[in-house]
Amino acid sequence: MDQNLHLWLIPLLPLLGALINGALGRRFSRQAVATVALASTAAAFGMALMVAASFSGLAHVPYVESHGPWIQITGFTVNFTFLLDQLSLVMLLVVTGVGFLIHIYSVGYMADDDGYYRFFAYLNLFMFFMLMLVLANNYLLMFVGWEGVGLASYLLIGFYFLKDSASQAGKKAFIVNRIGDFAFLLGMFMMTKYFGTLDYTSIFSQVLSNPAQFPVETGGAGLLTLIAFCLMIGATGKSAQIPLYVWLPDAMEGPTPVSALIHAATMVTAGIYMVARSNVIFNHAPMALTTVAVIGALTAIFAASIGIVQTDIKRVLAYSTISQLGYMFMACGVAAYSAAIFHLMTHAFFKALLFLSAGSVIHALGGEQDMRHMGGLRKYIPWTFGVMAVGTIAIAGIPPFAGFFSKDEILWKAFSSSSNGWIFWAIGLVTALMTSFYMFRLLFMTFFGERREAANAHDAHASAHGGHSDHGHGTPHESPWVMLTPLVLLAILSTVGGWVGIPHSMGGNNHFEKFLEPVFVHEGGQETEIEGTATWTNKLPPTKETTGEPAEAAHANTSTELLLTGISVAAGLIGLALAWFLYVSRPELPARIAHNLGNLYTTVLNKYYVDEIYQEAVVDPIVEGSTDILWRGVDVGIVDGAVNGAGTSAQAAFGTLRKMQSGNIRSYAGWVALGAALVVGYMVWMGIQ
Amino acid sequence: MNYFDKIALTVITFLPAAAALALMFFPRGTAQTDSHGHTHYASDKPIKWVVLGVSILAFILSLHLPAHFDYAQSGFQPRFNTNVEWIASPNIHYHLGVDGISMWLVVLTTFLVPLSILIQWDSVHGRVKEFMVLILLLETAMIGVFLALDMFLFYVFWEATLIPMALLIGIYGHERRIYAAVKFFLYTMLASVFMLGSIIWLYLKVGSFDYAAIQNALSAGQIPGIATAAPWLFLGFFIAFAVKVPLFPFHTWLPDAHVEAPTAGSVLLAGVLLKMGTYGLMRFNVALFPEQARINAPWIITLAIIGIIYGALVALVQPNLKKLIAYSSVSHLGFVVLGIFSFTVAGADGAVYQMLNHGVSTGALFMLAGMLYDRRHTYEIKQFGGLATPMPVYTMLFLVITLSSIGLPLTNGFVGEFLILSGAFQAKAIYAILATTGVIWSAGYMLWLYQRTFFGEIKLAINRNLPDVTQRERLALFPLVVLALIMGLFSPYWMKAIDPSSMRIVEAAQAPKVHATVHPEDSSLKLVSNRNSENTNRK
């Protein structure tokens, strides 16, 4: 008999916090609001830790916990059922852990904000939905969390609702996500129709146990390929991949802790989680899998290129997030799911750290976000500088920091995935170089050189940042301990977080990948532990058996792997050196380069004009077409025109006949009666015949 | 068996009408004319309280039905069956009955009436007594439509809803009320004549107006001449119901009627009257003429899908709040029709659930619109903006209802939409692909509305000090907001009554009696066995 883990409590606790603060927060003191919010998140985190502690003792993994039906009709049921396996445990710990740290940070960051209770209510609401997402045991319940985090994101992006740009960005995020959700829904309809259920375990075991019915669809697009494509489009919305990434940069309108929690560490990784969760389906749909890899690789390099020229500190990080999500997408696409989740986790640490440090910088400068107006801050806010440097080194892929291991694993898995894998590897490598460059550019522009205070900076940003305007003037000040503590903890995690996945080539044991194996490795329809050390063969679908690599080949692979590792570390260092050269040694150079690049620079600076193209090609035609053609043309003109025309002409004919006054109900009633008599007469005659 | 069971349906149906009758003899008391030239009587206040009390009593009585419902019974509940001869010749019976579908529609009606009275409490300008009489008469007629099992009786109730609603719009409406009332009356009246024709034809052949008798005769296929007549009979019913739903392109009366109607009228019009159309489609078109329903389903579904997309796109660009909600109803009701004509259990269950959901969420939306009208006397969206600052509670309530309307999971709207679309997909993938775009459009028009109404700085000084939701308004709105969430969380409670009844209707339409072969699209929920053939088709 399994012990009862009471998983349902984990999402419910933050929901309770959200409800209490939402209903009563207005009357609470700030301290009470913070206590409720932090206590509920801390409790969820505590429960997650307890669950993790008892995980190894569970008799059955996946552990399933059911709480009655949510939708129940003949032939189809969806239950409120939670599932805990290795994958959801990792997600659970990341979400509650990072979430809790960001809650702490927010207490300091939002201290002077008017909407204090509203902020924490929304933040807790987000936690609830995110935990539903990762704990669900079926796609529909996952979709509850999926759309729910979208709602929380909508509310928090538009948190400063007096600003038009904020409410605009919130709406954009929701609608763009809905485009992805549209596809997600279609995928669920397909699964409902052909599997009769939306439960993960049931669908996956149906697929795995009937290889004749569900072959690996190498020949063409079959059912599983279609489902996989639908899920993939859903994931491109939530995880901000091409072509649906456009909402994420705008989402930076939200308060910085929100950017850290929702738009970097957790919510945006939901798409990655969903693809990884659906690995059985994707493994049977090579075409979809390749598309995932291509989208991921393109997004990674595309977003990184935009990140290079941005000057808003949060926007750089936003494009960096899109780019890193592209990395994870690419990893999923080469079926290196555990590498994707590994990077998801380390990214959650260092990107949350980077965003929160950026928040600390913004806080120190009274709302300033433009890096051109920063510089030299190292002296004023040394702690922030220190932790942000850790985050930058981690994301740049420099050993032994967390990002190095996860990024390196993705690159290696991409390289060894197939004969064409080197293309993904090459794109990933270039992206790594760009990442290192723009991140060190950010670090140097912000903390090195001379301070470049903008004359009008405070006016421009004070209103944008509400409460912080009051300490905008004077010397930048270090953030309070309540903000620094989470930063330091995240910095530690960003340093050591990658050590759980040290690859065999470096003498490690890759515990992380081993731990996740039961979720990602399936053989002959049954989940079994894979033996042997050639872990990079996991990605192959069940039909392509690749056990027992010859020892020499394995050895050759190890040396290739180490060589590639060396190259990627070099790429990170080159990025660092380049950034140092351009932004510390020769700070006058970037402007000249930009000038010489001319149109190319402007195009990238303007984000390739994608937003403008979408506006002109999609949004405007819909709004104008609906106004001029559908509403004024078809509806008022044709449809209603015909109705009124029929009415008027009938009335005129009738009026001349009986000289009755127009417009009064009686004349219409008479007309109706006449028509009725005729029709009834006809029908009766028909009936008699 | 409880004695009340036998008279329950009659009491629930006629309690409001009886109260209306009694009200007519209620003395008016002293008259007073206010500054706007409206005449108020001393009796206005007690009348309002009495009517509110009666409507709440009707609601409580209607809860007797779910409380004593026999869930094992998929057809009409024998224990509530009421059948006595009314007129010997022609053979008309007073026959009321209830199944899992009509039960919840009756409860929806009795639930919405007290709330709509409450929301209109202070904004009936003059002739309060007549207003309340009309609402009560309307309630009786609406309940009657859902309960009547004699077609003549059904037709009487059906037409009886028209008069009070037309008068509510025509007397208590806004500027263009006469135009709207006439259009509403004429359009729906004319359409129902076709239904009358069908009913009379059936009576002449079967010799009874009884629903069950006619259904048996039809399904036995013994009616002479039915083969040639069936398409016309189907069409006769269809026109009446399609106009009421309203299905594209019969919808243009709706925006006019809504914009001009007083709040309570809009709530009941959107909340209940439109459901009479979709209920009729299920009860008459599909259940009586399954063969015809199958034949005609493709073009009906086409209209439904056009309605979903077209209604949403036109809603997107409406400058008037009420018109926007009206067009969104065209879109939502398109979903319901799609679900009904998908002939799948999921589609039909979802359709019935969505009827209830639409009653809750759109009813609430019209209440919210009415509250703004009470404050500003306009529905123009550009007259608002930034209302989140003066009206935070209102903003929050509007948000929950918006989420319900766009079908966010854990609200009622999601359950209905998901089932409908899932059913549509089982019928034919392309139906669901087109209709599911609705989730994008609805987010578009509702969130844009929300943004323009509530966000940003206040643009007009007059909006700066608008009062937030009052206690009375809270009482009217909270039940709907809470219900939208509860119905999103605990759908099995409603579904356990709906599912068997809608399944019965769907099964008839699914299993063709004339054609020997079953189309794979029609067959069943779980098509794993058909997967391979489907797969090769796709390749």
PDB file of C-alpha atoms in Angstrom, chain B residues 27-34 38-44 127:
ATOM      1  CA  PRO B  27     -54.195  48.937  -5.668  1.00  0.00           C
ATOM      2  CA  ARG B  28     -51.734  51.444  -7.073  1.00  0.00           C
ATOM      3  CA  GLY B  29     -51.847  53.877  -4.162  1.00  0.00           C
ATOM      4  CA  THR B  30     -50.975  57.537  -4.462  1.00  0.00           C
ATOM      5  CA  ALA B  31     -49.168  58.718  -7.529  1.00  0.00           C
ATOM      6  CA  GLN B  32     -46.110  60.909  -7.623  1.00  0.00           C
ATOM      7  CA  THR B  33     -44.288  62.339 -10.592  1.00  0.00           C
ATOM      8  CA  ASP B  34     -40.534  62.633 -10.388  1.00  0.00           C
ATOM      9  CA  HIS B  38     -42.009  59.356 -14.589  1.00  0.00           C
ATOM     10  CA  THR B  39     -44.976  58.449 -12.473  1.00  0.00           C
ATOM     11  CA  HIS B  40     -44.374  56.421  -9.357  1.00  0.00           C
ATOM     12  CA  TYR B  41     -46.985  54.901  -7.116  1.00  0.00           C
ATOM     13  CA  ALA B  42     -46.950  54.155  -3.451  1.00  0.00           C
ATOM     14  CA  SER B  43     -47.487  50.524  -4.335  1.00  0.00           C
ATOM     15  CA  ASP B  44     -44.281  50.256  -6.379  1.00  0.00           C
ATOM     16  CA  ARG B 127     -45.229  51.619 -14.609  1.00  0.00           C
TER      17      ARG B 127
END
